[in-house]
Short mmCIF file of C-alpha atoms in Angstrom, two decimals:
data_model
loop_
_atom_site.label_atom_id
_atom_site.label_comp_id
_atom_site.label_asym_id
_atom_site.label_seq_id
_atom_site.Cartn_x
_atom_site.Cartn_y
_atom_site.Cartn_z
CA MET A 8 97.94 113.91 5.91
CA GLY A 9 100.29 112.06 8.13
CA TRP A 10 100.08 113.51 11.59
CA GLU A 11 96.70 111.84 12.19
CA LEU A 12 98.48 108.52 11.93
CA TYR A 13 100.82 109.55 14.71
CA VAL A 14 97.93 110.70 16.90
CA LEU A 15 96.02 107.47 16.32
CA LYS A 16 99.18 105.48 17.06
CA ALA A 17 99.67 107.44 20.28
CA VAL A 18 96.09 106.64 21.32
CA ALA A 19 96.63 102.95 20.56
CA VAL A 20 99.91 102.96 22.51
CA LEU A 21 98.32 104.63 25.52
CA LEU A 22 95.39 102.21 25.48
CA ILE A 23 97.63 99.14 25.30
CA PHE A 24 100.05 100.46 27.92
CA GLY A 25 97.27 101.48 30.26
CA GLY A 26 95.37 98.29 29.63
CA VAL A 27 98.30 96.05 30.47
CA LEU A 28 99.14 97.95 33.64
CA SER A 29 95.59 98.21 34.92
CA VAL A 30 94.85 94.52 34.45
CA VAL A 31 97.77 93.46 36.68
CA PRO A 32 96.27 94.31 40.11
CA PHE A 33 93.13 92.45 39.12
CA LEU A 34 95.16 89.43 38.13
CA VAL A 35 96.54 89.35 41.66
CA PHE A 36 92.99 89.51 42.95
CA PHE A 37 91.86 86.77 40.59
CA GLU A 38 94.78 84.60 41.58
CA ARG A 39 93.73 84.89 45.20
CA LYS A 40 90.10 84.22 44.33
CA ILE A 41 90.96 81.25 42.10
CA SER A 42 93.29 79.76 44.67
CA ALA A 43 90.55 80.17 47.23
CA PHE A 44 88.08 78.43 44.94
CA ILE A 45 90.50 75.57 44.30
CA GLN A 46 91.23 75.17 48.00
CA ASP A 47 87.56 75.56 48.99
CA ARG A 48 88.06 78.86 50.77
CA VAL A 49 86.33 82.19 50.29
CA GLY A 50 89.27 84.39 49.38
CA PRO A 51 89.39 88.18 49.68
CA ASN A 52 85.82 89.39 50.18
CA ARG A 53 86.06 92.42 52.45
CA VAL A 54 87.35 95.46 50.60
CA GLY A 55 84.42 96.74 48.58
CA LEU A 56 81.43 98.99 48.65
CA ALA A 57 78.30 98.58 50.73
CA GLY A 58 75.63 96.47 49.09
CA PRO A 59 74.79 92.87 48.24
CA ASP A 60 77.75 90.50 48.17
CA SER A 61 76.91 88.52 45.08
CA LEU A 62 74.34 88.16 42.37
CA LEU A 63 72.54 85.63 44.51
CA GLU A 64 72.09 88.19 47.22
CA ALA A 65 71.33 91.01 44.85
CA PHE A 66 68.32 89.09 43.58
CA GLY A 67 67.34 87.96 47.03
CA PHE A 68 68.21 84.27 46.72
CA ARG A 69 70.55 84.39 49.68
CA LYS A 70 70.77 86.64 52.67
CA GLY A 71 74.07 88.04 53.79
CA THR A 72 76.05 91.15 54.55
CA ARG A 73 75.22 94.08 52.33
CA ARG A 74 78.40 94.46 50.39
CA VAL A 75 78.85 95.34 46.72
CA LEU A 76 81.92 94.04 44.94
CA GLY A 77 83.14 92.29 48.07
CA GLY A 78 86.87 92.01 47.60
CA TRP A 79 86.88 93.66 44.21
CA LEU A 80 88.57 96.75 45.57
CA GLN A 81 91.31 94.61 47.13
CA PRO A 82 93.72 95.41 44.24
CA LEU A 83 93.33 99.11 44.94
CA ALA A 84 94.02 98.58 48.61
CA ASP A 85 97.09 96.50 47.75
CA VAL A 86 98.49 99.22 45.51
CA ILE A 87 97.94 101.88 48.17
CA LYS A 88 99.57 99.67 50.76
CA LEU A 89 102.65 99.04 48.60
CA PHE A 90 103.04 102.74 47.84
CA THR A 91 102.88 103.76 51.49
CA LYS A 92 105.43 101.23 52.73
CA GLU A 93 108.95 102.24 53.65
CA ALA A 94 111.31 101.65 50.73
CA LEU A 95 114.24 100.38 52.73
CA ILE A 96 117.62 99.46 51.36
CA PRO A 97 119.34 96.71 53.36
CA ALA A 98 122.53 97.73 55.14
CA HIS A 99 125.00 95.72 53.08
CA ALA A 100 123.22 95.84 49.74
CA ASP A 101 124.96 96.77 46.52
CA ARG A 102 122.93 99.95 46.07
CA PRO A 103 123.03 100.60 42.30
CA LEU A 104 122.23 97.02 41.38
CA TYR A 105 119.69 96.74 44.19
CA LEU A 106 117.80 99.74 42.84
CA LEU A 107 118.19 98.63 39.22
CA ALA A 108 116.91 95.08 39.67
CA PRO A 109 113.17 95.88 39.91
CA LEU A 110 113.45 97.85 36.66
CA PHE A 111 114.92 94.83 34.92
CA ALA A 112 112.18 92.67 36.39
CA VAL A 113 109.27 94.77 35.16
CA LEU A 114 110.44 96.36 31.92
CA PRO A 115 111.25 93.32 29.72
CA PRO A 116 107.82 91.69 30.00
CA LEU A 117 106.19 95.08 29.58
CA LEU A 118 108.19 95.73 26.42
CA ALA A 119 107.16 92.38 24.96
CA PHE A 120 103.77 93.97 24.30
CA VAL A 121 105.37 96.31 21.77
CA VAL A 122 105.09 93.75 18.98
CA ILE A 123 102.10 91.67 20.08
CA PRO A 124 99.11 92.54 17.92
CA VAL A 125 96.04 92.83 20.13
CA GLY A 126 93.51 93.30 17.34
CA GLN A 127 92.94 93.45 13.63
CA ASP A 128 93.65 96.52 11.50
CA ILE A 129 90.89 99.11 11.47
CA VAL A 130 90.45 100.90 8.18
CA VAL A 131 88.98 104.22 9.28
CA SER A 132 88.88 105.63 5.78
CA SER A 133 90.78 104.84 2.64
CA GLY A 134 94.43 105.17 3.46
CA VAL A 135 94.00 105.71 7.19
CA LEU A 136 94.67 102.39 8.80
CA VAL A 137 94.99 101.86 12.52
CA LYS A 138 96.92 98.83 13.64
CA LEU A 139 95.89 97.64 17.07
CA GLN A 140 99.49 97.06 17.94
CA VAL A 141 102.14 99.29 19.46
CA ALA A 142 104.55 98.80 16.60
CA ASP A 143 104.65 96.49 13.63
CA LEU A 144 108.41 96.03 13.70
CA HIS A 145 110.02 93.95 10.98
CA VAL A 146 111.93 91.90 13.51
CA GLY A 147 108.70 90.85 15.20
CA ILE A 148 109.27 87.90 17.46
CA LEU A 149 113.02 88.57 17.61
CA PHE A 150 112.27 91.76 19.50
CA VAL A 151 110.42 89.75 22.14
CA LEU A 152 113.25 87.24 22.41
CA ALA A 153 115.85 90.00 22.70
CA VAL A 154 113.94 91.93 25.32
CA ALA A 155 112.32 89.17 27.34
CA SER A 156 115.58 87.41 28.12
CA LEU A 157 116.76 90.56 29.90
CA SER A 158 114.40 89.78 32.75
CA ALA A 159 116.87 87.13 33.93
CA TYR A 160 119.12 90.05 34.85
CA GLY A 161 116.45 91.48 37.10
CA LEU A 162 116.23 88.31 39.12
CA ALA A 163 120.01 87.79 39.16
CA PHE A 164 120.72 91.40 40.21
CA GLY A 165 117.99 91.28 42.82
CA GLY A 166 119.36 88.08 44.26
CA TRP A 167 122.98 89.11 44.27
CA ALA A 168 122.68 92.78 45.23
CA SER A 169 120.57 92.10 48.32
CA ASN A 170 123.63 90.54 49.93
CA SER A 171 121.54 88.00 51.72
CA LYS A 172 121.68 84.24 51.52
CA PHE A 173 118.17 83.33 50.43
CA PRO A 174 117.98 85.89 47.62
CA LEU A 175 121.39 84.75 46.39
CA LEU A 176 120.18 81.18 46.08
CA GLY A 177 117.01 82.37 44.40
CA GLY A 178 118.92 84.54 41.96
CA VAL A 179 121.35 81.79 40.99
CA ARG A 180 118.51 79.35 40.50
CA ALA A 181 116.53 81.87 38.49
CA MET A 182 119.45 82.42 36.12
CA ALA A 183 120.13 78.74 35.56
CA GLN A 184 116.45 77.97 35.08
CA MET A 185 115.69 80.81 32.73
CA VAL A 186 118.67 80.19 30.47
CA SER A 187 117.92 76.46 30.39
CA TYR A 188 114.36 76.92 29.22
CA GLU A 189 115.13 79.82 26.94
CA VAL A 190 117.05 77.59 24.52
CA GLY A 191 114.07 75.28 24.22
CA MET A 192 111.64 78.13 23.83
CA VAL A 193 113.62 79.79 21.06
CA LEU A 194 113.91 76.47 19.22
CA VAL A 195 110.14 76.07 19.46
CA ILE A 196 109.64 79.57 18.12
CA LEU A 197 112.02 78.89 15.22
CA ALA A 198 109.82 75.99 14.13
CA LEU A 199 106.87 78.37 14.14
CA VAL A 200 108.80 80.93 12.12
CA MET A 201 109.32 78.17 9.55
CA SER A 202 105.66 77.19 9.60
CA TYR A 203 104.43 80.75 9.12
CA ASP A 204 107.32 81.81 6.90
CA SER A 205 107.62 85.07 8.79
CA VAL A 206 109.04 86.50 12.00
CA SER A 207 106.34 89.16 12.22
CA LEU A 208 103.63 88.37 14.73
CA ARG A 209 101.10 90.18 12.56
CA ASP A 210 101.91 87.95 9.62
CA MET A 211 101.57 84.92 11.88
CA VAL A 212 98.05 85.93 12.84
CA SER A 213 97.02 86.69 9.28
CA ARG A 214 98.45 83.36 8.13
CA GLN A 215 96.33 81.61 10.75
CA ALA A 216 93.28 83.66 9.79
CA ALA A 217 93.81 82.85 6.13
CA GLY A 218 94.32 79.13 6.65
CA GLY A 219 96.04 77.23 3.87
CA THR A 220 98.84 74.74 4.08
CA LEU A 221 100.80 75.57 7.17
CA LEU A 222 102.64 72.35 7.79
CA GLY A 223 102.62 70.79 4.35
CA ILE A 224 100.34 68.01 5.50
CA TRP A 225 96.83 69.26 5.27
CA ASP A 226 95.04 72.22 3.81
CA CYS A 227 92.51 74.06 5.90
CA ASP A 228 90.26 77.04 5.39
CA GLY A 229 90.55 79.96 7.75
CA ASP A 230 86.85 80.35 8.40
CA TRP A 231 86.74 78.02 11.33
CA ILE A 232 89.57 77.55 13.83
CA TRP A 233 91.56 74.97 11.83
CA GLY A 234 94.09 77.53 10.68
CA TRP A 235 95.32 78.08 14.22
CA GLY A 236 98.89 77.10 14.98
CA LEU A 237 97.71 74.74 17.70
CA PHE A 238 96.54 72.25 15.06
CA HIS A 239 99.64 72.56 12.89
CA GLN A 240 102.28 72.55 15.59
CA PRO A 241 100.75 70.61 18.47
CA LEU A 242 104.09 69.53 19.91
CA ALA A 243 105.38 73.10 19.74
CA PHE A 244 102.24 74.26 21.54
CA VAL A 245 102.79 71.93 24.47
CA LEU A 246 106.53 72.70 24.66
CA PHE A 247 105.92 76.43 24.48
CA ALA A 248 103.34 76.32 27.25
CA ILE A 249 105.78 74.43 29.48
CA CYS A 250 108.63 76.83 28.67
CA ALA A 251 106.33 79.79 29.29
CA LEU A 252 105.58 78.54 32.80
CA ALA A 253 109.29 77.94 33.42
CA GLU A 254 110.36 81.33 32.07
CA ASN A 255 107.84 83.04 34.33
CA ASN A 256 109.01 81.07 37.37
CA ARG A 257 105.50 79.82 37.91
CA LEU A 258 104.73 76.58 39.62
CA PRO A 259 105.68 73.82 39.05
CA PHE A 260 108.85 75.70 38.07
CA ASP A 261 108.95 78.28 40.84
CA LEU A 262 112.20 77.15 42.45
CA PRO A 263 113.77 80.64 42.33
CA GLU A 264 111.15 81.96 44.70
CA CYS A 265 109.77 78.97 46.54
CA GLU A 266 108.35 80.39 49.73
CA SER A 267 108.81 77.31 51.83
CA GLU A 268 112.58 77.06 51.46
CA LEU A 269 113.84 80.41 50.13
CA VAL A 270 111.39 82.77 51.86
CA GLY A 271 110.49 84.30 48.50
CA GLY A 272 113.85 83.99 46.78
CA TYR A 273 115.30 86.96 44.94
CA HIS A 274 112.81 89.51 46.26
CA THR A 275 113.11 88.59 49.94
CA GLU A 276 114.95 91.82 50.76
CA TYR A 277 112.64 94.10 48.80
CA SER A 278 109.88 96.17 50.29
CA SER A 279 107.41 98.72 49.04
CA MET A 280 107.17 99.19 45.27
CA GLY A 281 110.53 97.48 44.77
CA PHE A 282 108.74 94.31 45.74
CA GLY A 283 105.69 95.58 43.89
CA MET A 284 107.72 95.81 40.69
CA PHE A 285 108.92 92.22 40.97
CA PHE A 286 105.35 91.15 41.57
CA GLN A 287 104.02 93.25 38.72
CA GLY A 288 106.77 91.93 36.47
CA GLU A 289 105.73 88.35 37.18
CA TYR A 290 102.11 89.00 36.28
CA ILE A 291 102.94 91.08 33.21
CA ALA A 292 105.29 88.30 32.12
CA MET A 293 102.42 85.85 32.44
CA MET A 294 100.26 88.08 30.30
CA ALA A 295 103.03 88.54 27.76
CA MET A 296 103.52 84.78 27.52
CA GLY A 297 99.77 84.37 27.23
CA GLY A 298 99.75 86.98 24.49
CA LEU A 299 102.55 85.21 22.62
CA LEU A 300 100.83 81.86 23.02
CA ALA A 301 97.55 83.30 21.77
CA THR A 302 99.27 85.03 18.86
CA MET A 303 101.35 82.10 17.71
CA PHE A 304 99.07 79.16 18.47
CA LEU A 305 95.53 80.32 19.07
CA GLY A 306 95.05 82.64 16.14
CA GLY A 307 95.59 85.91 18.02
CA TRP A 308 92.52 88.08 17.49
CA HIS A 309 91.10 85.69 14.90
CA TYR A 310 87.74 84.08 15.60
CA PRO A 311 85.25 82.09 13.53
CA GLY A 312 83.10 84.50 11.57
CA TYR A 313 85.81 87.13 11.37
CA ALA A 314 85.92 87.11 7.58
CA TRP A 315 82.13 87.22 7.36
CA LEU A 316 81.90 90.27 9.65
CA ASN A 317 84.67 92.10 7.82
CA ALA A 318 83.05 91.51 4.44
CA SER A 319 80.51 94.18 5.36
CA ASP A 320 81.03 97.69 3.98
CA SER A 321 79.72 99.45 7.07
CA LEU A 322 82.35 101.11 9.25
CA LEU A 323 80.27 100.31 12.33
CA VAL A 324 80.30 96.57 11.62
CA HIS A 325 84.00 96.83 10.90
CA LEU A 326 84.59 98.46 14.29
CA LEU A 327 82.40 95.85 15.94
CA ALA A 328 84.46 93.11 14.32
CA ALA A 329 87.66 94.73 15.59
CA LEU A 330 86.18 95.06 19.07
CA ILE A 331 85.18 91.40 19.11
CA GLY A 332 88.70 90.56 17.96
CA LEU A 333 90.15 92.60 20.82
CA ALA A 334 87.92 90.80 23.32
CA VAL A 335 88.76 87.42 21.79
CA PHE A 336 92.46 88.15 22.11
CA GLY A 337 91.96 89.21 25.72
CA VAL A 338 90.10 85.99 26.50
CA LYS A 339 92.82 83.86 24.89
CA MET A 340 95.60 85.72 26.67
CA LEU A 341 93.92 85.65 30.06
CA GLY A 342 92.95 82.05 29.41
CA PHE A 343 96.63 81.16 29.56
CA VAL A 344 97.01 83.23 32.73
CA PHE A 345 94.11 81.30 34.23
CA PHE A 346 95.76 78.06 33.14
CA ALA A 347 98.97 79.13 34.89
CA MET A 348 97.06 79.88 38.08
CA TRP A 349 95.17 76.61 37.86
CA VAL A 350 98.46 74.73 37.46
CA ARG A 351 100.01 76.66 40.33
CA TRP A 352 97.35 75.68 42.80
CA THR A 353 97.15 72.10 41.58
CA LEU A 354 100.66 70.77 41.06
CA PRO A 355 103.50 70.46 43.57
CA ARG A 356 106.90 71.99 42.89
CA PHE A 357 109.63 70.18 40.95
CA ARG A 358 112.86 69.19 42.57
CA TRP A 359 115.86 71.00 41.12
CA ASP A 360 117.34 67.97 39.36
CA GLN A 361 113.93 67.15 37.89
CA LEU A 362 113.66 70.69 36.60
CA MET A 363 117.01 70.48 34.87
CA ARG A 364 116.19 67.04 33.49
CA VAL A 365 112.92 68.27 31.97
CA GLY A 366 114.71 71.22 30.42
CA TRP A 367 117.81 69.62 28.95
CA LYS A 368 116.68 66.06 28.32
CA GLY A 369 113.08 66.74 27.47
CA ILE A 370 112.37 70.16 26.03
CA ILE A 371 115.56 70.82 24.07
CA PRO A 372 115.77 67.47 22.20
CA LEU A 373 112.05 67.55 21.47
CA ALA A 374 112.20 71.13 20.26
CA LEU A 375 115.18 70.30 18.03
CA ALA A 376 113.32 67.31 16.60
CA ASN A 377 110.27 69.48 16.04
CA LEU A 378 112.40 72.01 14.19
CA VAL A 379 113.95 69.43 11.89
CA LEU A 380 110.57 67.80 11.30
CA THR A 381 109.00 71.14 10.44
CA ALA A 382 111.76 71.87 7.97
CA ALA A 383 111.40 68.44 6.36
CA LEU A 384 107.63 68.67 6.07
CA ASN A 385 107.61 72.21 4.78
CA LEU A 386 110.39 71.92 2.23
CA PRO A 387 109.15 72.75 -1.24
CA ALA A 388 108.99 69.82 -3.59
CA PRO A 389 112.25 69.28 -5.46
CA ALA A 390 112.35 70.72 -8.93
CA PRO A 391 111.56 68.02 -11.53
CA ALA A 392 114.56 66.43 -13.26
CA HIS A 393 116.90 68.44 -11.12
CA GLU A 394 118.52 65.47 -9.51
CA LYS A 395 117.60 62.04 -8.32
CA PRO A 396 114.87 62.47 -5.71
CA ASP A 397 115.69 61.31 -2.23
CA ARG A 398 113.41 58.52 -1.08
CA ASN A 399 112.76 59.73 2.43
CA LEU A 400 112.13 63.30 1.50
CA THR A 401 109.71 62.50 -1.28
CA ALA A 402 107.77 60.41 1.17
CA VAL A 403 107.09 63.35 3.43
CA THR A 404 106.69 66.03 0.80
CA ARG A 405 104.60 63.93 -1.55
CA ASP A 406 101.40 65.77 -0.73
CA ARG A 407 102.63 69.08 -2.03
CA MET B 16 105.32 113.79 5.97
CA ALA B 17 108.06 111.67 7.41
CA MET B 18 109.94 113.30 10.21
CA ARG B 19 113.31 111.75 9.70
CA GLY B 20 114.20 112.02 13.33
CA LEU B 21 115.43 108.51 13.84
CA THR B 22 117.38 107.40 10.83
CA MET B 23 119.93 104.68 10.56
CA GLY B 24 121.61 105.23 7.24
CA GLY B 25 118.22 106.19 5.86
CA ALA B 26 116.95 102.66 6.39
CA LEU B 27 114.67 103.43 9.32
CA ASP B 28 112.17 106.24 8.84
CA PHE B 29 110.39 107.69 11.81
CA THR B 30 107.17 106.02 10.75
CA PRO B 31 104.13 105.76 13.02
CA GLU B 32 105.34 102.25 13.89
CA VAL B 33 108.74 103.42 15.10
CA PHE B 34 107.03 106.33 16.84
CA GLY B 35 104.71 103.91 18.62
CA ALA B 36 107.56 101.70 19.75
CA VAL B 37 109.61 104.65 21.01
CA LEU B 38 106.61 106.16 22.78
CA TYR B 39 105.78 102.86 24.46
CA ILE B 40 109.35 102.26 25.59
CA VAL B 41 109.67 105.82 26.93
CA LEU B 42 106.35 105.46 28.77
CA ALA B 43 107.33 102.13 30.29
CA VAL B 44 110.75 103.28 31.45
CA ALA B 45 109.33 106.54 32.79
CA MET B 46 106.59 104.73 34.69
CA ALA B 47 108.97 102.26 36.31
CA VAL B 48 111.61 104.87 37.19
CA ALA B 49 108.97 107.28 38.51
CA VAL B 50 107.31 104.69 40.73
CA LEU B 51 110.57 103.35 42.15
CA GLY B 52 111.99 106.86 42.56
CA LEU B 53 108.84 108.10 44.23
CA VAL B 54 108.86 105.53 47.01
CA GLN B 55 112.60 106.01 47.61
CA ILE B 56 112.33 109.80 47.73
CA ALA B 57 109.21 109.67 49.88
CA THR B 58 110.97 107.36 52.32
CA ARG B 59 113.99 109.69 52.46
CA CYS B 60 111.93 112.88 52.84
CA PHE B 61 109.08 111.86 55.09
CA GLY B 62 110.54 108.78 56.75
CA LYS B 63 111.61 110.52 59.93
CA ARG B 64 108.32 112.31 60.34
CA LEU B 65 106.50 108.99 59.92
CA GLY B 66 108.55 107.37 62.63
CA ILE B 67 111.17 105.49 60.64
CA ASP B 68 114.21 105.17 62.87
CA ALA B 69 117.33 104.59 60.79
CA THR B 70 119.37 103.92 63.91
CA LYS B 71 117.58 100.61 64.43
CA ARG B 72 120.15 98.54 62.61
CA GLY B 73 118.37 95.25 63.05
CA LYS B 74 115.76 96.20 60.53
CA TYR B 75 118.39 96.79 57.85
CA GLU B 76 120.18 93.52 58.41
CA PRO B 77 119.68 90.83 55.75
CA TYR B 78 116.96 88.29 56.49
CA GLU B 79 118.27 85.31 58.42
CA CYS B 80 115.15 83.62 59.77
CA GLY B 81 115.31 85.71 62.93
CA VAL B 82 118.67 84.48 64.20
CA PRO B 83 121.80 86.68 64.37
CA LEU B 84 123.60 87.12 61.07
CA LEU B 85 126.05 84.30 60.41
CA GLY B 86 128.80 84.68 57.87
CA SER B 87 128.76 86.43 54.52
CA ALA B 88 126.13 86.13 51.81
CA ARG B 89 128.87 86.07 49.21
CA GLU B 90 128.83 82.32 49.47
CA ARG B 91 130.31 79.89 47.03
CA TYR B 92 127.74 78.03 45.01
CA ALA B 93 127.75 74.80 43.05
CA ILE B 94 129.97 74.69 39.97
CA ARG B 95 127.08 73.12 38.06
CA PHE B 96 125.35 76.46 37.83
CA TYR B 97 128.40 77.70 35.97
CA LEU B 98 128.27 74.67 33.68
CA VAL B 99 124.63 75.37 32.91
CA ALA B 100 125.54 78.93 31.96
CA LEU B 101 128.28 77.62 29.65
CA PHE B 102 125.94 75.12 27.99
CA PHE B 103 123.46 77.92 27.54
CA VAL B 104 126.02 80.01 25.67
CA LEU B 105 126.82 77.07 23.38
CA PHE B 106 123.22 76.23 22.64
CA ASP B 107 122.14 79.80 22.29
CA ILE B 108 124.81 80.29 19.64
CA GLU B 109 123.40 77.23 17.94
CA VAL B 110 119.99 78.84 17.95
CA VAL B 111 121.46 82.05 16.56
CA PHE B 112 122.92 80.04 13.67
CA LEU B 113 119.61 78.29 13.07
CA LEU B 114 117.69 81.54 12.96
CA PRO B 115 118.76 82.64 9.46
CA TYR B 116 118.04 79.12 8.28
CA ALA B 117 114.52 79.27 9.70
CA VAL B 118 113.87 82.45 7.77
CA ALA B 119 115.40 81.30 4.49
CA TYR B 120 114.91 77.55 4.53
CA LYS B 121 112.57 77.48 1.56
CA THR B 122 115.08 79.13 -0.75
CA LEU B 123 117.90 76.98 0.57
CA GLY B 124 115.98 73.87 -0.38
CA ARG B 125 117.16 70.34 0.25
CA GLU B 126 120.88 71.06 0.19
CA GLY B 127 120.40 73.61 2.94
CA PHE B 128 118.24 71.17 4.86
CA PHE B 129 120.90 68.46 4.87
CA GLU B 130 123.61 70.92 5.81
CA VAL B 131 121.55 72.12 8.75
CA LEU B 132 120.81 68.51 9.61
CA ALA B 133 124.56 67.90 9.85
CA PHE B 134 124.94 71.00 12.01
CA VAL B 135 122.14 69.92 14.33
CA ALA B 136 123.58 66.39 14.46
CA VAL B 137 126.94 67.74 15.65
CA LEU B 138 125.19 69.64 18.41
CA ALA B 139 123.02 66.68 19.28
CA VAL B 140 126.19 64.65 19.74
CA GLY B 141 127.46 67.46 21.97
CA LEU B 142 124.29 67.30 24.04
CA LEU B 143 124.61 63.53 24.27
CA TYR B 144 128.20 63.96 25.43
CA ILE B 145 127.11 66.43 28.10
CA LEU B 146 124.48 63.99 29.32
CA LYS B 147 126.85 61.03 29.12
CA ARG B 148 129.46 62.84 31.23
CA ARG B 149 126.67 63.45 33.74
CA ALA B 150 127.36 67.17 33.65
CA LEU B 151 123.69 67.89 34.19
CA GLU B 152 123.17 65.43 37.03
CA TRP B 153 122.44 67.12 40.33
CA ASP B 154 123.13 64.79 43.17
#
């Protein structure tokens, strides 16, 4: 007994790692397709197999070129193209940092998935329990915060080491932007830690699945979606979504890499997979932020009917419930990615002073207020006859 | 059962969880290093055969919108970026101090709450001061 747990964990790790990496090229494809849809274009539709182009054609409703999966093999073609490009190092680049920067761009968001639970526990037999999570670390969300902030180094190194003017500007902007929004994001997360009374992302999901009093205002049962953090920390939800876009350098916060003035910013001088890593890092970061958002606000893998399905004794139903949970988590996570793409192709870019104003005058004060409010609302009722009750505090904690 | 391979004063067993985290981190680093190394090595080894001419210096010059290179890229940049970094350090320390409170606020009760309120108020005054001195105005 014992080694099976390690084998099962290895399988889970490989599945999560492989899953994250294999979704990325398709996200690029979807971004191109979605942008095309928003701008009333067709988008990539060439690279594919021979056969009907769409369902409409497959069933004979529309005539067209015989092409199966038109465009769906575009990600594959992109990967092959990036791998076969010359990996050049600019003449005056700072070589060690130049080569290190893509690592720092791709690894931090990838490592964020270590603590994000992608599904419920599967009890294979008594005592053998598979957690659909790379590692249930005690530090939970702190691990994400510690690791994810390293990605600022990737952008800063990339911008500085290229020894070129546009990347330098992009790198400096990226640093200032990411540190500005990180403070707000951590403050938002602290309020959630208070609400859930735990730093473990697993505990957060189970608290949302169980329902109960999360904010001290109203009780809810976990059967339906009312236990989700979204309904208990609405302000935190909005702030976190904004910070997530800013941390990922996505529009309307994409000043570090705005194509029209900085030619791509910090990765201007990168070619081949060096550029590919920056690109991959951006999409993995979007997924990681989506995963965090889903875990902390949208109930993670929880879905209505989850308790009912898991009440069954059958292992098959149990596995089915876990599978549905996995799919639900994927939909929530990719839902945020879709939201980010939607925003990108809808909103114009901020000006730099507006960006800083939103960060320091908007997000940080609001997040601080949210933190204090959460603490005030969640404080346990004062012990009777301990001391004279404070008027304001009793007003907000009266319900408890 | 427990392989005590990764112990920190006996506090951290090499449980399946730690194993999973280590495996994932090793996989991720190995993947990234392998991919980046592969393209670099392939360029070095097969570049010449594929027609890459390293004597064409223009290709290796930094991007300058197609005009000849003008000046150094080690430019000076606005002092405000430095200020932002300083403010970040201050506020991040604040967050670090708030973190233990967020974990233990229920046991600390109302006394703890008012103490933290005072702490946050001091920092809020600091933020107000920063804004009042127009240190975050970009014009």
